[in-house]
Amino acid sequence: MESLLEVEVHTAVSGFEALKVLPRHRFELIITDINMPDINGLELINFVKKNPHYKDTPLFIVTTEGREQDRDRGLQLGADEYVVKPFAPESLCELVRRYLKL
Amino acid sequence: MVAPRALSEFIAEANEILETLGRELLALEESGLEQADPDRLNAVFRAAHSLKGLAAMFGLETVSKLAHCAEDLLDSLRLGKVPNAQGLLDALGRTVDVLQELLGEASRGDDSAELKERADTLGHELQRLAGGGATEATDVLDQVGIDPQVRAVFTEYEEHRLRENVKKGVGLWKVRAVFSLDDFDTRLARLNAALKPLGEVISTLPSSQPGDDASIAFDLIFGSSRPEAELEGHLIEGATLAPLTDRVFQTPPPPPRKIPIWDDRSLSGAALSALPVPTRVSAPEPSLRSLTNTVRVDIGRLDGLMNSIGELLLIRSNIERLSEAARQASGPALPKLWGQELQREARALERRLDELQKGVLEVRMVPLGQVFDKLARLMRRLVRESGKDVGFDVSGGDVELDKLIVEELSDPLMHLLRNALDHGAERPESRARQGKSSRATIGLIARQQGNHVIIEVRDDGAGLDEARIREVAVERGLVTREQTEEMERRELLNLVFQPGFSTRRDVSELSGRGVGLDVVKTNLQRLSGLIDITSRRGEGTTFTLTLPLTLAIIRALMVKVSGRTYAIPLNAVLEIVSVKASALRTIEKREVIEVRGQTTPFIRLARVFGLEEEQRAVHSVVLVGLAQQRLGLAIDELIGQQDIVTKPLSGRLRGIPGVSGATELGDRRAVLVLDIGALMEELLRVQVSAG
């Protein structure tokens, strides 16, 4: 993504790590999966969207096909977009561009 | 304030969402809610959700609010919390309509209180529907009263586990743990390990309440049959225990009891069922046209166009090179080689331009389904309101037409469909008496035929009564009784397209939009289209619309008449014949020619345009035809075929009979393009009034 969009990307391999990484940078956009080892993506979304520090940060969900309920809950919790795996990198980039007004 | 461009993009996108919403709702209605495909419900739900977000982003509060209500209702529906109340899909259908109108207002910069009021009442109805059946849900999770905010973050699986725990009758606990940001993961792991032997950790929720910057709180949802005291003993430092279901359950605010105004109307069908005709107020239907002029294009098509342009640039540089070389060359004559090279480039140029033209045309093409879907939705509603038993068949939605034409078609088609429903389809009792199946059928069928698209609106209803048509036409002074006696059945039927004609004495009945078939016809003529009727008493009526594939570029036959050049659209040209002047006959004061045994009206273009006519022994005649009509046009000279871009005439030139526009030829001369449909029309009219 860095190479495709010229943005700075910080990754976290789990929900816990995401919780650790979040306060360290000023994120302009968050992308999360739903199925993660420790806390699930929905919980992360809820955490982000209810937290005054992050609630206005756009957040995308990346889900696998066939997990509509999870995805829809994510949207209800305040996620701004969802991307279904597998996806074309360009389609994600397009979304990112739109939100970051790149 | 939103920049206009951004707004138009929003409208385009919102419109697409609404189209999806409408289409999916229709599919749900067809399958019935009981057998609803969950994917479909989810799709509708997501569409409402996206619209809500999008509208909020653009500050369109009314749209966003209404979409939100729809989303809530759909969500309850999805989770099986709403009984399949009659009228639920109907309310959602109306929601789509109101949203469409709201977008229409937004695109015009309007903001009417009346529409807002309607949106509000509709929103309340949706809320009422969504809240209506909540108590009937039998989910055990609803019974134990878990904070919905906690439940909202559960995945399907976690919810399932929670449900299993509830069914087992174990206690549900919430373990709150506050840990330092640095090492919360290891501490959580320890807590988990401690709890595991005692029960099941269903979920770990990071608390949304922000702690201080250095720490973070978690709620572990924990199911265990052990007593509280034993659990307490296993907790590690920083963790506290509380029962999960002990929370005060937040009851949602009661839905407003206000009775929505249009409830009266929606109920009137049942309440007034004793009346023979449902007295539906003939409020103007919102136009089904799209609100924007944008076309979504497959990127592949654009790539193709880019390729063609690349090739064209190459040709240009080749020609530049050649001309430069020619300029610098000495000697009076250009070498033959240059000629050959130029010729080759010209051929390449032609080929590439063809490609480019085809590509651009393709980009303009959209499937008719875009309009058909909306019409189907509307028809379903109208059928329900009419109280008739009518099946609606649509086919050919995949036929593609120029976007402009598709847009312009929605209103005429809607009018024809309403006519078919109101005047064509009979009530079941009446059909039974005639020995027909009790269910009437209205069809909307499209197919491509060469360079044209044929759209049929047909019903198997009563058919047109030509005696009645004759009576009305005479009554309204459109024709004299003597004239009608000479008219064939088809000509009689076509009288319904005359301005001022309406067979219904009472216009305020169902279809009265105050627009007659003459407007339908005028609309179609603007699109270079033609409309024809066939009808059999007792068997039904079919309106056949013949439309060109595109308006933008057409191939034309260039002809000379009295020294002037005219263009005849090639799609109307059937053949070119020579006719001896002596073979002309006159029937009913009109000239006709005999072509292959068929008597065909003949007009001299020179006379039509008031030009001086050359006397000749043999006439060159261009035989043109549209639908079933034929016409011979006398010309002086054929020039050849050419692609032309028709531009509408404006100002004083507008409205010249028989001319659809003008085009510019390569030598910058403007040439008039003949409107074959209008010429035929003129002929019929003259025939009628000359008698």
PDB file of C-alpha atoms in Angstrom, chain B residues 604 607 613-617 619:
ATOM      1  CA  ARG B 604     -41.327  15.189 -54.253  1.00  0.00           C
ATOM      2  CA  ARG B 607     -42.146  20.465 -53.373  1.00  0.00           C
ATOM      3  CA  GLU B 613     -38.660  21.387 -59.584  1.00  0.00           C
ATOM      4  CA  GLU B 614     -36.876  19.986 -62.602  1.00  0.00           C
ATOM      5  CA  GLN B 615     -39.050  18.266 -65.135  1.00  0.00           C
ATOM      6  CA  ARG B 616     -37.840  14.755 -65.740  1.00  0.00           C
ATOM      7  CA  ALA B 617     -38.917  11.606 -67.448  1.00  0.00           C
ATOM      8  CA  HIS B 619     -37.504   9.945 -61.133  1.00  0.00           C
TER       9      HIS B 619
END
